[in-house]
Short mmCIF file of C-alpha atoms in Angstrom, two decimals:
data_model
loop_
_atom_site.label_atom_id
_atom_site.label_comp_id
_atom_site.label_asym_id
_atom_site.label_seq_id
_atom_site.Cartn_x
_atom_site.Cartn_y
_atom_site.Cartn_z
CA MET A 248 0.00 0.00 0.00
CA GLU A 249 2.88 2.36 0.63
CA SER A 250 3.89 1.87 -3.02
CA VAL A 251 0.38 2.99 -4.02
CA VAL A 252 0.70 6.13 -1.93
CA ASP A 253 4.20 6.91 -3.27
CA ALA A 254 3.08 6.41 -6.86
CA ILE A 255 0.07 8.68 -6.39
CA LEU A 256 2.07 11.43 -4.72
CA ASP A 257 4.45 11.36 -7.69
CA HIS A 258 1.52 12.42 -9.88
CA VAL A 259 -0.05 15.23 -7.86
CA ASP A 260 1.30 18.67 -7.08
CA ARG A 261 1.12 20.26 -3.64
CA GLU A 262 -1.97 22.35 -4.40
CA SER A 263 -4.07 19.42 -5.58
CA ARG A 264 -6.23 17.05 -3.62
CA VAL A 265 -7.08 13.58 -4.79
CA ALA A 266 -10.82 12.83 -4.83
CA VAL A 267 -10.74 9.32 -6.28
CA VAL A 268 -8.05 6.67 -6.59
CA ARG A 269 -8.96 3.97 -9.09
CA LEU A 270 -7.20 0.61 -8.89
CA GLU A 271 -7.63 -2.39 -11.17
CA ILE A 272 -7.33 -5.62 -9.26
CA GLY A 273 -7.51 -9.03 -10.85
CA GLU A 274 -9.73 -11.71 -9.37
CA LEU A 275 -6.64 -13.83 -8.69
CA ALA A 276 -4.21 -11.06 -7.75
CA GLY A 277 -3.99 -12.40 -4.21
CA VAL A 278 -5.28 -9.15 -2.74
CA ASP A 279 -7.66 -9.00 0.21
CA ILE A 280 -9.87 -6.04 -0.69
CA ALA A 281 -11.03 -5.37 2.88
CA ALA A 282 -7.42 -5.31 4.10
CA LEU A 283 -6.46 -3.08 1.17
CA ARG A 284 -9.19 -0.56 2.04
CA PHE A 285 -8.13 -0.53 5.68
CA CYS A 286 -4.48 0.04 4.76
CA PHE A 287 -5.45 2.73 2.26
CA ASP A 288 -7.13 4.76 4.98
CA VAL A 289 -4.18 4.35 7.33
CA CYS A 290 -1.44 5.04 4.77
CA THR A 291 -3.11 8.10 3.25
CA GLN A 292 -3.58 9.99 6.50
CA ALA A 293 -1.97 13.44 6.46
CA THR A 294 -1.23 13.24 2.73
CA ALA A 295 -2.87 14.87 -0.32
CA ILE A 296 -4.83 11.63 -0.68
CA ALA A 297 -6.47 11.69 2.77
CA GLY A 298 -10.21 11.22 2.45
CA ALA A 299 -10.08 10.12 -1.19
CA GLU A 300 -12.48 7.48 -2.40
CA LEU A 301 -10.82 4.17 -3.26
CA ASP A 302 -12.57 2.82 -6.36
CA ILE A 303 -11.64 -0.78 -7.07
CA VAL A 304 -12.33 -2.21 -10.52
CA ARG A 305 -12.22 -6.02 -10.45
CA ILE A 306 -10.90 -7.86 -13.48
CA ASP A 307 -12.14 -11.35 -14.23
CA ALA A 308 -9.51 -14.07 -14.34
CA ARG A 309 -9.22 -15.85 -17.68
CA ALA A 310 -7.05 -18.69 -18.87
CA ARG A 311 -6.15 -20.29 -22.19
CA CYS A 312 -6.28 -24.07 -22.12
CA ARG A 313 -3.19 -25.79 -23.50
CA ALA A 314 -5.23 -28.93 -24.30
CA CYS A 315 -8.21 -27.52 -26.25
CA HIS A 316 -6.85 -23.95 -26.78
CA ALA A 317 -10.16 -22.39 -25.68
CA GLU A 318 -10.29 -19.44 -23.29
CA HIS A 319 -12.28 -19.81 -20.11
CA HIS A 320 -13.07 -18.02 -16.86
CA VAL A 321 -11.12 -19.27 -13.84
CA GLY A 322 -12.85 -18.47 -10.56
CA SER A 323 -9.93 -19.98 -8.63
CA LEU A 324 -6.48 -21.28 -9.46
CA ALA A 325 -7.87 -24.81 -9.13
CA THR A 326 -10.57 -24.33 -11.77
CA ALA A 327 -10.31 -26.78 -14.65
CA CYS A 328 -11.11 -25.94 -18.27
CA PRO A 329 -14.61 -27.15 -19.29
CA CYS A 330 -12.72 -29.80 -21.33
CA GLY A 331 -11.35 -31.20 -18.04
CA SER A 332 -7.72 -30.13 -18.41
CA TYR A 333 -5.84 -28.28 -15.68
CA ASP A 334 -3.01 -27.37 -18.04
CA ARG A 335 -3.63 -23.72 -18.79
CA GLU A 336 -1.99 -20.37 -19.00
CA LEU A 337 -3.45 -17.43 -17.08
CA ILE A 338 -4.01 -14.53 -19.46
CA ALA A 339 -5.86 -12.11 -17.15
CA GLY A 340 -6.78 -11.78 -13.51
CA THR A 341 -3.51 -11.10 -11.72
CA GLU A 342 -3.51 -7.33 -12.31
CA LEU A 343 -2.58 -4.98 -9.50
CA ARG A 344 -2.58 -1.63 -11.24
CA LEU A 345 -3.01 2.00 -10.32
CA LYS A 346 -5.33 2.99 -13.17
CA GLU A 347 -6.09 6.68 -12.67
CA LEU A 348 -6.80 9.50 -10.26
CA GLU A 349 -9.48 12.13 -10.10
CA VAL A 350 -7.82 15.28 -8.84
CA ILE A 351 -9.31 18.61 -7.75
CA MET B 700 -20.61 11.29 -3.16
CA CYS B 701 -21.94 13.04 -6.18
CA ARG B 702 -21.13 10.80 -9.13
CA ILE B 703 -22.56 13.10 -11.77
CA CYS B 704 -20.26 16.07 -11.44
CA GLY B 705 -17.61 14.03 -9.71
CA CYS B 706 -17.25 16.23 -6.64
CA GLY B 707 -16.87 14.70 -3.21
CA ASP B 708 -18.75 15.48 0.02
CA ASP B 709 -15.54 16.31 1.78
CA TYR B 710 -14.37 18.98 -0.61
CA SER B 711 -14.98 22.66 -0.87
CA HIS B 712 -18.23 22.38 -2.75
CA ALA B 713 -20.67 25.13 -2.00
CA HIS B 714 -24.08 23.47 -2.24
CA SER B 715 -24.88 22.09 1.15
CA HIS B 716 -27.93 19.89 0.57
CA ALA B 717 -27.60 16.23 1.35
CA HIS B 718 -26.84 14.15 -1.69
CA SER B 719 -28.77 11.12 -0.61
CA ASN B 720 -31.47 10.95 -3.25
CA SER B 721 -31.11 10.64 -6.95
CA HIS B 722 -32.33 14.09 -7.93
CA ALA B 723 -31.56 15.34 -11.41
CA HIS B 724 -28.48 17.49 -11.43
CA THR B 725 -29.92 20.47 -13.23
CA HIS B 726 -29.00 23.24 -10.78
CA ASP B 727 -26.28 25.53 -11.92
CA HIS B 728 -23.37 25.48 -9.53
CA ALA B 729 -20.72 26.39 -12.05
CA ARG B 730 -19.44 29.30 -10.00
CA GLU B 731 -18.48 27.21 -7.00
CA HIS B 732 -17.73 24.05 -8.90
CA VAL B 733 -14.31 22.56 -8.35
CA HIS B 734 -13.21 20.93 -11.56
CA VAL B 735 -12.12 17.37 -11.44
CA ARG B 736 -9.11 16.40 -13.49
CA ARG B 737 -8.57 12.79 -14.49
CA VAL B 738 -4.96 11.70 -14.33
CA ALA B 739 -4.28 8.44 -16.16
CA ILE B 740 -1.46 6.51 -14.56
CA GLU B 741 -1.58 2.84 -15.65
CA LEU B 742 1.16 1.81 -13.26
CA ASP B 743 1.73 -1.74 -12.10
CA LEU B 744 1.93 -1.49 -8.32
CA LEU B 745 4.74 -3.98 -8.15
CA ALA B 746 6.63 -2.13 -10.89
CA LYS B 747 9.27 -0.76 -8.53
CA ASN B 748 10.04 -4.22 -7.19
CA ASP B 749 9.85 -5.80 -10.65
CA ARG B 750 12.25 -3.25 -12.12
CA LEU B 751 14.83 -3.93 -9.45
CA ALA B 752 14.25 -7.69 -9.77
CA GLY B 753 14.96 -7.29 -13.48
CA ASP B 754 18.28 -5.60 -12.66
CA VAL B 755 19.17 -8.41 -10.26
CA ARG B 756 18.24 -11.03 -12.89
CA GLU B 757 20.44 -9.35 -15.47
CA ARG B 758 23.41 -9.11 -13.09
CA LEU B 759 23.06 -12.78 -12.15
CA ALA B 760 22.76 -13.81 -15.81
CA ARG B 761 25.93 -11.90 -16.71
CA ASN B 762 27.77 -13.89 -14.07
CA ARG B 763 26.08 -17.19 -14.99
CA ILE B 764 24.60 -17.52 -11.52
CA ALA B 765 21.42 -19.59 -11.12
CA ALA B 766 19.23 -18.24 -8.31
CA VAL B 767 16.61 -20.47 -6.71
CA ASN B 768 14.02 -18.93 -4.39
CA LEU B 769 12.89 -21.47 -1.77
CA ILE B 770 9.44 -20.74 -0.37
CA GLY B 771 7.53 -22.67 2.25
CA ALA B 772 5.71 -22.49 5.56
CA PRO B 773 7.67 -22.17 8.82
CA GLY B 774 8.82 -25.66 9.77
CA ALA B 775 8.50 -27.11 6.25
CA GLY B 776 12.16 -28.07 6.44
CA LYS B 777 13.69 -25.46 4.13
CA THR B 778 16.94 -25.04 6.08
CA THR B 779 17.39 -28.77 6.67
CA LEU B 780 16.80 -29.40 2.97
CA LEU B 781 19.38 -26.72 2.16
CA GLU B 782 22.01 -28.13 4.54
CA HIS B 783 21.76 -31.58 2.97
CA THR B 784 21.45 -30.23 -0.56
CA ILE B 785 24.62 -28.14 -0.23
CA ARG B 786 26.54 -31.18 1.01
CA ALA B 787 25.12 -33.34 -1.79
CA LEU B 788 26.04 -30.77 -4.45
CA SER B 789 29.73 -31.49 -4.23
CA GLY B 790 31.78 -29.62 -6.80
CA VAL B 791 29.18 -26.85 -7.20
CA ALA B 792 29.88 -23.38 -5.79
CA VAL B 793 26.90 -22.43 -3.61
CA ASN B 794 25.92 -19.15 -1.93
CA VAL B 795 22.92 -18.55 0.28
CA ILE B 796 20.75 -15.60 1.26
CA GLU B 797 18.77 -16.48 4.38
CA GLY B 798 15.54 -14.62 5.10
CA ASP B 799 13.84 -14.63 8.49
CA GLN B 800 11.97 -12.10 10.56
CA ALA B 801 14.57 -12.42 13.31
CA THR B 802 17.75 -14.25 14.42
CA ASP B 803 20.72 -15.51 12.44
CA ASN B 804 20.14 -19.13 13.49
CA ASP B 805 19.67 -20.35 9.92
CA ALA B 806 22.72 -18.47 8.60
CA ARG B 807 24.86 -20.17 11.27
CA ARG B 808 23.55 -23.59 10.23
CA ILE B 809 24.28 -22.85 6.57
CA ALA B 810 27.72 -21.39 7.35
CA ALA B 811 28.58 -24.70 9.02
CA THR B 812 28.34 -26.39 5.62
CA GLY B 813 31.22 -24.19 4.45
CA CYS B 814 29.39 -21.98 1.94
CA ASP B 815 29.03 -18.20 1.97
CA VAL B 816 25.81 -16.93 3.51
CA VAL B 817 24.16 -13.60 4.30
CA GLN B 818 21.27 -13.33 6.76
CA VAL B 819 18.50 -10.84 6.01
CA ASN B 820 16.17 -10.02 8.89
CA THR B 821 12.87 -8.52 7.75
CA GLY B 822 11.62 -7.47 11.21
CA ALA B 823 7.85 -7.36 10.83
CA GLY B 824 8.08 -8.13 7.09
CA CYS B 825 6.53 -11.36 5.85
CA HIS B 826 8.54 -11.78 2.62
CA LEU B 827 11.78 -10.85 0.93
CA ASP B 828 11.67 -8.25 -1.84
CA ALA B 829 14.08 -7.33 -4.63
CA THR B 830 15.60 -4.44 -2.65
CA MET B 831 16.72 -6.84 0.08
CA ILE B 832 18.22 -9.24 -2.49
CA ASP B 833 20.01 -6.38 -4.25
CA ARG B 834 21.56 -5.30 -0.94
CA ALA B 835 22.39 -8.85 0.16
CA LEU B 836 24.10 -9.59 -3.16
CA ARG B 837 26.41 -6.61 -2.74
CA GLU B 838 27.51 -8.05 0.59
CA LEU B 839 27.64 -11.66 -0.55
CA ALA B 840 29.42 -11.00 -3.89
CA PRO B 841 28.78 -14.52 -5.21
CA ARG B 842 31.37 -15.75 -7.65
CA PRO B 843 30.42 -16.42 -11.28
CA ASP B 844 29.18 -19.88 -12.33
CA SER B 845 27.58 -20.59 -8.98
CA LEU B 846 24.25 -21.58 -7.54
CA LEU B 847 22.51 -19.02 -5.32
CA PHE B 848 19.81 -20.15 -2.92
CA VAL B 849 17.44 -17.62 -1.43
CA GLU B 850 15.58 -19.07 1.55
CA ASN B 851 12.51 -16.87 1.85
CA VAL B 852 10.73 -15.96 5.09
CA GLY B 853 8.58 -18.90 6.26
CA ASN B 854 5.27 -18.07 4.61
CA LEU B 855 3.22 -19.75 1.88
CA VAL B 856 1.35 -16.59 0.92
CA CYS B 857 3.15 -13.28 0.34
CA PRO B 858 6.47 -14.45 -1.18
CA ALA B 859 4.48 -15.65 -4.23
CA LEU B 860 3.87 -12.06 -5.31
CA PHE B 861 7.44 -10.79 -5.19
CA ASP B 862 9.89 -11.34 -8.00
CA LEU B 863 13.42 -11.43 -6.57
CA GLY B 864 15.18 -11.82 -9.91
CA GLU B 865 15.45 -15.58 -9.40
CA ARG B 866 15.62 -18.18 -12.16
CA ALA B 867 13.05 -20.37 -10.39
CA LYS B 868 10.76 -20.37 -7.41
CA VAL B 869 10.58 -23.69 -5.56
CA VAL B 870 7.88 -24.58 -3.05
CA VAL B 871 9.15 -26.57 -0.10
CA MET B 872 6.27 -28.37 1.58
CA SER B 873 6.44 -31.15 4.14
CA VAL B 874 4.17 -34.16 3.68
CA THR B 875 2.85 -33.51 7.21
CA GLU B 876 1.19 -30.31 5.96
CA GLY B 877 -1.57 -32.34 4.32
CA GLU B 878 -2.93 -33.15 0.90
CA ASP B 879 -4.94 -30.01 0.29
CA LYS B 880 -2.29 -27.34 0.90
CA PRO B 881 -1.80 -26.69 -2.83
CA LEU B 882 -5.52 -25.96 -3.13
CA LYS B 883 -5.56 -23.78 -0.02
CA TYR B 884 -2.47 -21.75 -0.95
CA PRO B 885 -2.60 -21.90 -4.74
CA HIS B 886 -0.71 -18.73 -5.65
CA ILE B 887 2.70 -20.00 -4.69
CA PHE B 888 2.14 -23.33 -6.47
CA GLN B 889 1.10 -21.38 -9.56
CA ALA B 890 4.25 -19.22 -9.43
CA ALA B 891 6.70 -22.06 -8.76
CA SER B 892 8.67 -24.24 -11.18
CA ALA B 893 9.24 -27.10 -8.77
CA LEU B 894 7.85 -28.62 -5.59
CA VAL B 895 10.02 -30.40 -3.02
CA LEU B 896 7.98 -32.61 -0.70
CA THR B 897 10.06 -32.94 2.45
CA LYS B 898 9.95 -35.43 5.34
CA ALA B 899 8.77 -38.13 2.91
CA ASP B 900 10.15 -40.76 5.31
CA LEU B 901 7.23 -39.93 7.64
CA LEU B 902 4.63 -41.08 5.10
CA PRO B 903 4.20 -44.58 6.61
CA HIS B 904 3.13 -42.89 9.88
CA LEU B 905 0.64 -40.48 8.31
CA GLU B 906 -2.78 -40.68 6.74
CA VAL B 907 -1.48 -38.68 3.79
CA ASP B 908 -1.39 -39.85 0.20
CA LEU B 909 1.70 -38.54 -1.61
CA GLU B 910 0.05 -38.98 -5.02
CA ARG B 911 -2.91 -36.92 -3.87
CA ILE B 912 -0.62 -34.00 -2.89
CA ILE B 913 1.03 -34.16 -6.31
CA GLU B 914 -2.31 -34.37 -8.09
CA ASN B 915 -3.58 -31.29 -6.22
CA ALA B 916 -0.37 -29.36 -6.92
CA ARG B 917 -0.61 -30.16 -10.64
CA ARG B 918 -4.22 -28.96 -10.70
CA ILE B 919 -2.79 -25.55 -9.87
CA ASN B 920 0.30 -25.86 -12.05
CA ALA B 921 0.38 -28.70 -14.57
CA SER B 922 4.06 -28.25 -15.41
CA LEU B 923 5.38 -28.41 -11.83
CA ASP B 924 8.43 -30.70 -11.32
CA VAL B 925 7.98 -32.67 -8.09
CA PHE B 926 10.69 -34.13 -5.83
CA PRO B 927 9.76 -36.16 -2.74
CA VAL B 928 12.76 -36.15 -0.40
CA ALA B 929 13.80 -37.22 3.08
CA ALA B 930 16.79 -34.91 3.47
CA THR B 931 18.07 -36.29 6.78
CA ARG B 932 18.15 -39.79 5.27
CA GLY B 933 19.48 -38.69 1.91
CA HIS B 934 16.44 -40.00 0.04
CA GLY B 935 15.47 -38.23 -3.18
CA LEU B 936 18.42 -35.83 -3.09
CA THR B 937 19.97 -37.19 -6.30
CA GLU B 938 16.93 -36.28 -8.42
CA TRP B 939 16.52 -32.87 -6.71
CA CYS B 940 20.21 -32.05 -7.11
CA GLY B 941 20.00 -33.12 -10.76
CA TRP B 942 17.27 -30.51 -11.30
CA LEU B 943 19.44 -27.89 -9.56
CA ARG B 944 22.46 -28.74 -11.74
CA ASP B 945 20.18 -28.32 -14.77
CA GLN B 946 19.29 -24.82 -13.58
CA LEU B 947 23.00 -24.00 -13.35
CA THR B 948 23.64 -25.42 -16.82
CA LYS B 949 20.80 -23.32 -18.24
CA ALA B 950 22.33 -20.20 -16.67
CA GLN B 951 25.66 -20.87 -18.40
#
């Protein structure tokens, strides 16, 4: 979370206040959203981000099956392809990205 | 929060009515309106770590050093595996970075095998990151054409997310941890190249099916190489050390 705060502060000048912080977080990024929100509030205190809304955009996890080559949704890392194979490559869902800010 | 004009309750916005109902936003408040600017960033939050890990990876590659990041729960047997692995890898130059929250107990055990070791204490930290490896490497100065082990902080969760610049992540899991651990802690099994199943000599005393552990691990990562070992008895070390020598060959 400190890296989020540092990255944001790199993008705002002293006169600005951040109203919204928008993060993209993949379904399988390994991030506990409740813990993230708690840390956000703690880490942003007394900074230009204090009081900002944390808007989290979830990204569905998708994999490409190496057996049948189809793409499918993976709700967990133990989800098999509908064809039954567990041999797949994750193509989305592990994002942990600071997308944008709304600044006033 | 007013989603239409984008202004927040907490900011210096002049209209004072409560914004609880979905009234149409037709009133003119242009005079007091604070304009919202969108700043696109598109930054990977682990970018700082990943950049440094990339530097470490490049430096290691230049010196033909194969780094293996050992990750497992506290008590999985990582240090014991390392002690016996180092002794079994005769003729291979080995260096070790030991990560723990506190103490240099593990570094002392590793130093007793005769190889160079640096202890990193993370304090409250639950994983090693690339900055710590970068710093430790400057102190350790491993010689070219060697194998570098990084023993991560005992934790099956957080170390999965942090690239240290290693060639391979290896999960070290003891058979006593149970058959469903790969399903319960899938991220590290997904990120790893190999799985070492330690304390395999205890299997006759446990209601644990080795094949079931392997099957569960391969549900998470179908290409995982698996090595059941009993380090204190020397069982399975030949195959495991063969895989490690392959990593060194690939780095050269």
